[in-house]
Coordinates of C-alpha atoms and ligand atoms in Angstrom, one line a residue:
M1 CA -152.1 -37.0 72.1
K2 CA -153.5 -37.6 75.6
R3 CA -153.4 -41.4 74.4
L4 CA -149.8 -40.9 73.5
A5 CA -148.4 -39.6 76.4
L6 CA -150.5 -42.4 78.3
V7 CA -149.0 -44.7 76.5
I8 CA -145.6 -43.2 76.6
T9 CA -145.9 -43.3 80.2
I10 CA -147.0 -46.5 80.4
G11 CA -144.0 -47.7 78.5
L12 CA -141.5 -45.8 81.0
L13 CA -143.2 -47.7 84.1
A14 CA -142.5 -51.0 82.3
L15 CA -139.1 -50.1 81.6
V16 CA -138.5 -48.8 85.3
A17 CA -140.2 -51.8 86.5
A18 CA -137.4 -54.1 84.3
T19 CA -134.5 -52.0 85.2
A20 CA -135.5 -52.7 88.7
Q21 CA -135.8 -56.0 88.2
S22 CA -132.2 -56.4 86.7
R23 CA -130.8 -54.3 89.7
R24 CA -127.2 -56.0 91.2
P25 CA -129.0 -57.8 94.4
A26 CA -126.6 -57.8 98.0
G27 CA -124.3 -60.5 98.5
T28 CA -122.9 -60.9 95.0
T29 CA -119.1 -60.5 96.4
H30 CA -116.9 -63.1 96.2
T31 CA -113.2 -64.0 94.9
G32 CA -112.5 -66.3 92.0
K33 CA -115.1 -68.2 89.8
A34 CA -118.6 -69.2 92.1
F35 CA -119.0 -71.9 89.7
R36 CA -117.5 -74.8 87.7
F37 CA -118.8 -75.8 84.7
N38 CA -119.0 -79.1 83.6
Q39 CA -119.9 -79.6 79.6
V40 CA -120.9 -82.9 79.8
K41 CA -122.4 -83.1 75.9
P42 CA -121.9 -79.8 73.5
G43 CA -123.6 -76.8 74.8
I44 CA -124.8 -78.6 77.8
Y45 CA -123.4 -77.7 81.4
H46 CA -123.4 -78.9 84.9
A47 CA -122.5 -75.8 87.1
V48 CA -121.4 -76.9 90.8
G49 CA -120.6 -74.4 93.3
T50 CA -116.6 -73.8 94.1
G51 CA -117.5 -72.7 97.7
S52 CA -116.5 -69.0 97.0
L53 CA -120.3 -67.9 97.3
A54 CA -123.5 -69.7 98.5
V55 CA -125.7 -71.5 96.0
V56 CA -126.3 -74.7 97.4
G57 CA -128.0 -76.8 94.8
N58 CA -126.5 -77.2 91.1
S59 CA -127.8 -75.9 88.2
S60 CA -128.0 -76.9 84.7
F61 CA -127.6 -74.4 81.2
I62 CA -128.1 -75.3 77.9
V63 CA -126.6 -72.9 75.0
N64 CA -129.2 -73.4 72.1
D65 CA -128.6 -71.2 68.2
D66 CA -130.2 -68.3 69.9
D67 CA -130.9 -68.6 73.2
V68 CA -129.9 -70.2 76.5
I69 CA -132.1 -72.4 78.7
V70 CA -131.3 -72.2 82.6
V71 CA -132.2 -75.4 84.7
D72 CA -132.5 -74.3 88.3
D73 CA -131.3 -70.7 89.9
H74 CA -130.0 -71.7 93.2
V75 CA -130.4 -70.6 96.7
S76 CA -130.4 -66.6 96.5
P77 CA -131.0 -63.7 93.9
A78 CA -126.9 -62.9 94.2
A79 CA -126.2 -66.8 93.7
A80 CA -128.7 -66.6 90.7
W81 CA -127.0 -63.1 89.2
V82 CA -123.4 -64.5 89.9
L83 CA -124.7 -67.6 87.9
L84 CA -125.6 -65.2 84.9
E85 CA -122.8 -63.5 85.0
E86 CA -120.4 -66.5 84.7
I87 CA -122.2 -67.7 82.1
K88 CA -121.6 -64.6 79.8
T89 CA -117.9 -66.4 79.7
V90 CA -119.6 -69.2 78.0
T91 CA -121.6 -67.5 75.2
N92 CA -123.4 -64.1 74.8
K93 CA -126.4 -65.8 74.0
P94 CA -129.6 -64.2 76.0
V95 CA -131.0 -66.6 78.7
R96 CA -134.6 -66.7 77.6
T97 CA -136.1 -69.8 79.9
V98 CA -135.5 -71.0 82.9
I99 CA -136.8 -74.6 84.3
N100 CA -137.6 -75.0 88.1
T101 CA -137.3 -78.9 88.7
H102 CA -138.8 -77.6 92.7
F103 CA -139.8 -75.5 94.4
H104 CA -137.4 -76.0 97.3
F105 CA -135.1 -72.9 98.4
D106 CA -131.8 -74.1 96.7
H107 CA -133.3 -74.4 93.3
A108 CA -136.1 -71.5 92.9
H109 CA -134.5 -69.0 95.3
G110 CA -133.1 -66.9 91.9
N111 CA -136.6 -66.6 90.3
Q112 CA -136.5 -62.9 91.2
I113 CA -133.4 -61.7 89.3
F114 CA -135.1 -62.5 86.0
D115 CA -136.8 -59.8 83.5
P116 CA -140.4 -60.5 83.4
T117 CA -139.7 -61.5 79.7
V118 CA -138.0 -64.5 80.6
Q119 CA -140.3 -67.6 80.7
I120 CA -139.7 -69.4 84.2
I121 CA -141.1 -72.8 83.9
G122 CA -142.4 -75.5 86.4
H123 CA -145.1 -78.0 87.6
E124 CA -148.4 -76.4 88.9
F125 CA -147.3 -77.7 92.2
T126 CA -143.9 -75.4 92.1
R127 CA -146.1 -72.6 91.3
R128 CA -148.5 -73.1 93.9
M129 CA -145.8 -73.6 96.8
L130 CA -144.1 -70.3 95.8
L131 CA -147.1 -68.2 95.7
S132 CA -148.3 -69.9 99.0
N133 CA -146.1 -70.2 102.3
S134 CA -143.0 -72.2 101.0
I135 CA -140.3 -69.8 102.9
G136 CA -142.6 -70.7 106.3
M137 CA -141.6 -74.0 106.0
P138 CA -139.1 -75.8 108.4
L139 CA -136.9 -76.7 105.8
Y140 CA -136.3 -72.9 104.9
Q141 CA -136.7 -71.4 108.0
N142 CA -134.1 -74.0 109.8
Y143 CA -131.6 -72.7 106.6
L144 CA -132.3 -69.2 107.5
T145 CA -132.5 -69.1 111.5
G146 CA -129.5 -70.6 111.5
M147 CA -127.3 -68.3 109.4
P148 CA -126.9 -65.7 112.6
A149 CA -125.4 -68.4 114.9
Q150 CA -122.9 -69.6 112.6
I151 CA -121.8 -65.9 111.5
E152 CA -120.6 -65.7 115.3
G153 CA -119.6 -68.6 115.5
L154 CA -117.1 -68.1 112.5
K155 CA -115.9 -64.6 113.9
K156 CA -115.4 -66.4 117.2
Q157 CA -113.1 -69.1 115.6
I158 CA -111.3 -66.4 113.7
A159 CA -110.4 -64.4 116.4
S160 CA -109.0 -67.8 118.0
A161 CA -107.4 -68.8 115.0
T162 CA -103.2 -69.2 114.8
D163 CA -102.5 -70.2 111.6
G164 CA -102.7 -68.2 108.6
A165 CA -104.2 -70.3 106.0
A166 CA -106.9 -71.2 108.0
K167 CA -107.9 -68.0 109.3
A168 CA -108.1 -66.9 105.8
K169 CA -110.3 -70.0 104.9
L170 CA -112.6 -69.3 108.0
Q171 CA -112.5 -65.5 106.9
T172 CA -113.8 -66.6 102.9
Q173 CA -116.4 -69.1 105.1
L174 CA -117.8 -65.7 107.0
Q175 CA -117.9 -63.6 104.0
V176 CA -119.7 -66.5 102.2
T177 CA -122.2 -66.6 105.2
E178 CA -122.6 -62.8 105.4
N179 CA -123.5 -62.3 101.6
N180 CA -125.8 -65.2 102.2
L181 CA -127.9 -63.7 104.9
A182 CA -127.5 -60.3 102.7
S183 CA -129.5 -61.8 99.9
Q184 CA -131.9 -63.8 101.6
K185 CA -133.3 -60.5 103.2
E186 CA -133.7 -59.1 99.9
L187 CA -135.5 -62.5 98.7
K188 CA -139.2 -62.5 97.2
P189 CA -140.1 -65.9 96.2
T190 CA -141.1 -65.9 92.7
P191 CA -143.2 -68.6 90.8
P192 CA -143.3 -70.1 87.5
N193 CA -144.9 -68.1 84.9
I194 CA -145.4 -70.7 82.6
T195 CA -146.7 -74.4 84.4
L196 CA -147.4 -78.1 83.8
T197 CA -149.0 -81.2 84.9
N198 CA -147.2 -84.0 82.8
Q199 CA -145.1 -82.4 80.2
L200 CA -144.1 -79.5 78.3
T201 CA -141.3 -79.9 75.3
L202 CA -139.8 -76.8 74.0
F203 CA -137.6 -77.2 70.4
R204 CA -134.6 -74.7 69.7
G205 CA -133.1 -75.5 66.5
G206 CA -132.2 -79.2 66.5
R207 CA -132.4 -79.4 70.6
E208 CA -135.7 -81.5 71.7
I209 CA -136.2 -80.4 75.6
Q210 CA -138.7 -82.0 77.5
I211 CA -139.7 -80.8 80.8
R212 CA -141.6 -84.2 82.4
F213 CA -143.4 -84.9 86.1
L214 CA -142.9 -89.0 86.3
G215 CA -144.8 -89.1 89.5
R216 CA -144.7 -87.7 93.1
G217 CA -141.3 -88.2 94.7
H218 CA -138.9 -85.6 96.3
T219 CA -141.7 -83.6 96.1
A220 CA -145.4 -83.6 94.7
G221 CA -144.2 -81.7 91.9
D222 CA -140.6 -82.7 91.1
V223 CA -140.0 -82.6 87.1
V224 CA -136.9 -83.9 85.2
V225 CA -135.6 -82.2 82.1
Y226 CA -134.6 -84.7 79.5
L227 CA -132.9 -84.3 76.1
P228 CA -133.5 -87.4 74.1
N229 CA -131.3 -86.8 71.3
E230 CA -128.3 -86.0 73.8
K231 CA -129.4 -88.8 76.2
V232 CA -129.0 -86.4 79.1
V233 CA -131.1 -85.6 82.0
M234 CA -131.5 -83.1 84.8
T235 CA -133.0 -84.5 87.8
G236 CA -132.7 -81.9 90.7
D237 CA -133.4 -83.5 93.9
F238 CA -135.6 -86.7 92.3
L239 CA -132.2 -88.1 91.8
T240 CA -129.1 -86.6 93.4
A241 CA -125.8 -88.1 93.4
A242 CA -126.5 -89.2 97.1
L243 CA -129.5 -88.8 99.4
S244 CA -132.0 -86.3 99.3
N245 CA -133.9 -84.7 101.4
M246 CA -136.8 -85.8 102.2
S247 CA -138.9 -83.0 104.2
D248 CA -141.9 -83.2 101.4
S249 CA -141.4 -86.3 99.8
F250 CA -143.5 -89.6 98.9
P251 CA -141.5 -92.2 100.2
N252 CA -143.6 -94.5 99.8
E253 CA -144.4 -93.4 95.8
W254 CA -140.9 -92.1 95.0
A255 CA -139.1 -95.8 94.1
D256 CA -141.9 -96.3 91.6
S257 CA -141.5 -92.9 90.3
L258 CA -138.1 -93.8 90.0
D259 CA -138.9 -96.5 87.6
A260 CA -140.4 -94.2 85.0
L261 CA -137.1 -92.1 85.0
K262 CA -135.4 -95.8 84.2
K263 CA -138.0 -96.2 81.0
L264 CA -136.0 -93.2 79.5
D265 CA -133.4 -93.2 77.1
F266 CA -130.3 -91.9 78.9
D267 CA -126.6 -92.2 79.8
T268 CA -125.7 -89.0 82.1
V269 CA -127.3 -87.7 84.6
L270 CA -126.8 -83.9 86.1
P271 CA -128.6 -83.9 89.1
G272 CA -129.3 -81.2 91.7
H273 CA -126.5 -81.9 94.3
G274 CA -123.3 -84.1 93.6
E275 CA -121.3 -84.2 90.5
A276 CA -122.6 -85.5 87.0
F277 CA -122.4 -89.1 86.6
T278 CA -123.3 -91.8 84.1
D279 CA -123.6 -94.7 86.6
K280 CA -127.4 -95.6 86.1
A281 CA -127.1 -98.2 89.2
K282 CA -127.2 -95.4 91.2
I283 CA -131.0 -95.3 90.6
D284 CA -131.5 -98.9 92.1
Y285 CA -129.2 -98.0 95.1
F286 CA -131.8 -95.0 96.1
Q287 CA -134.9 -96.6 94.7
A288 CA -133.6 -100.0 97.6
Y289 CA -132.9 -97.3 100.2
I290 CA -136.1 -95.0 100.3
R291 CA -137.8 -98.4 100.2
D292 CA -136.1 -99.2 103.2
V293 CA -136.5 -96.3 105.1
W294 CA -140.3 -96.0 104.4
T295 CA -140.3 -100.1 105.7
E296 CA -138.4 -99.1 108.9
V297 CA -140.0 -96.0 109.8
S298 CA -143.1 -97.6 109.4
R299 CA -142.5 -100.4 111.6
L300 CA -141.2 -98.3 114.3
K301 CA -143.7 -96.0 114.5
K302 CA -146.3 -99.1 114.5
Q303 CA -144.1 -99.9 117.9
G304 CA -144.7 -96.4 119.4
V305 CA -141.9 -95.1 118.9
S306 CA -141.7 -90.9 118.8
A307 CA -140.3 -89.4 115.7
E308 CA -137.1 -88.2 117.4
E309 CA -136.0 -91.6 119.0
A310 CA -137.1 -93.5 115.2
S311 CA -134.7 -90.8 113.8
K312 CA -131.9 -92.0 115.9
R313 CA -132.9 -95.8 115.7
A314 CA -133.7 -96.2 112.0
D315 CA -130.9 -98.6 110.4
L316 CA -130.3 -98.3 106.9
T317 CA -126.7 -98.9 107.2
K318 CA -127.0 -102.0 105.3
H319 CA -126.8 -99.3 102.0
K320 CA -123.9 -97.6 103.3
D321 CA -121.8 -99.1 100.1
H322 CA -123.3 -97.1 98.0
L323 CA -124.7 -94.3 99.7
P324 CA -123.6 -92.2 102.6
I325 CA -124.2 -93.4 105.6
Q326 CA -121.8 -93.4 108.5
G327 CA -124.2 -95.2 111.0
P328 CA -127.8 -95.9 112.4
G329 CA -130.7 -92.8 112.0
V330 CA -132.3 -90.8 109.3
P331 CA -133.1 -87.4 109.3
L332 CA -135.6 -86.1 111.7
I333 CA -137.6 -84.0 109.2
G334 CA -137.7 -87.3 106.8
V335 CA -139.3 -89.1 109.8
Q336 CA -141.5 -86.2 110.7
R337 CA -142.6 -86.4 107.1
I338 CA -143.3 -90.0 107.0
Y339 CA -144.9 -90.3 110.7
S340 CA -147.6 -87.5 109.2
L341 CA -148.0 -89.4 105.7
L342 CA -149.1 -92.4 107.8
D343 CA -150.9 -90.4 110.1
E344 CA -153.3 -89.3 106.7
K345 CA -154.0 -92.9 105.8
P346 CA -157.2 -93.4 106.3
Ligands
ZN401 ZN1 -131.7 -79.3 97.0

């Protein structure tokens, strides 16, 4: 009898824990749809934010015979929650699997809203980073600590706005930022509960879903999600529609890792930022850019130029026809990364 009582108590505790996990997070209020779903192949969607809620990175989702797989879950518990709500307008099948392409805040900070029975898959490095102090790193800290000033600035602009439409737009931006900050306050970085180092393949009915590590690049543990039958690849920030953040990157290895991506047979790319695309030349453009960033910044360092100065001077304007480059300069966080990699070299 005692044992039965214990089993029931444990069962109830598990239920309470699961319920707590699925409580609606703060900051989910928004007007209109938060996502635009772009169905690139039957059952394969790219989810891009509309601006009514802070989501930052893109996600993708795959509707299978019996379940749904989500790739990346955005910048906050609120954004992931709303994604799940909007997925319900497409299918009532349950999300049983989440894949993190990498550990960065705009791709993995929704992990905590999932029930513990949901499989969250990522590279071993992604797990390690989400278990360590990834939110103490400058990339996220700069983002988070900038928010209160952003809110104050928007309030001032609203107070002095005279045009009705402009004022309404600013008010939306304010609501979006305040909601994001409210959700960040509830953040509990949650690591993948299934990891891989090289490749893991899921089979769902007729679908084959390969999760592949192709070498270091954007981080030490980015994975791509490759559907060989549908010829679709989800690339996170390993390959975006434009430029990627370099804060944790290996710019001297990235282009070679992208060569491994080129060997896969696909016709559609769903990137972590920007729209889905089919033009594979974008890979060549980014490879050329990243190789030149490494060469140019290394050259400046060798001349004794400070990272701050190199960030202004590094000239990559020859890539401006294919990438959003207005003038000389490379983001400081990327230059600092290259400087520290060069310092590490024996
Ligand atoms: Zn990103």
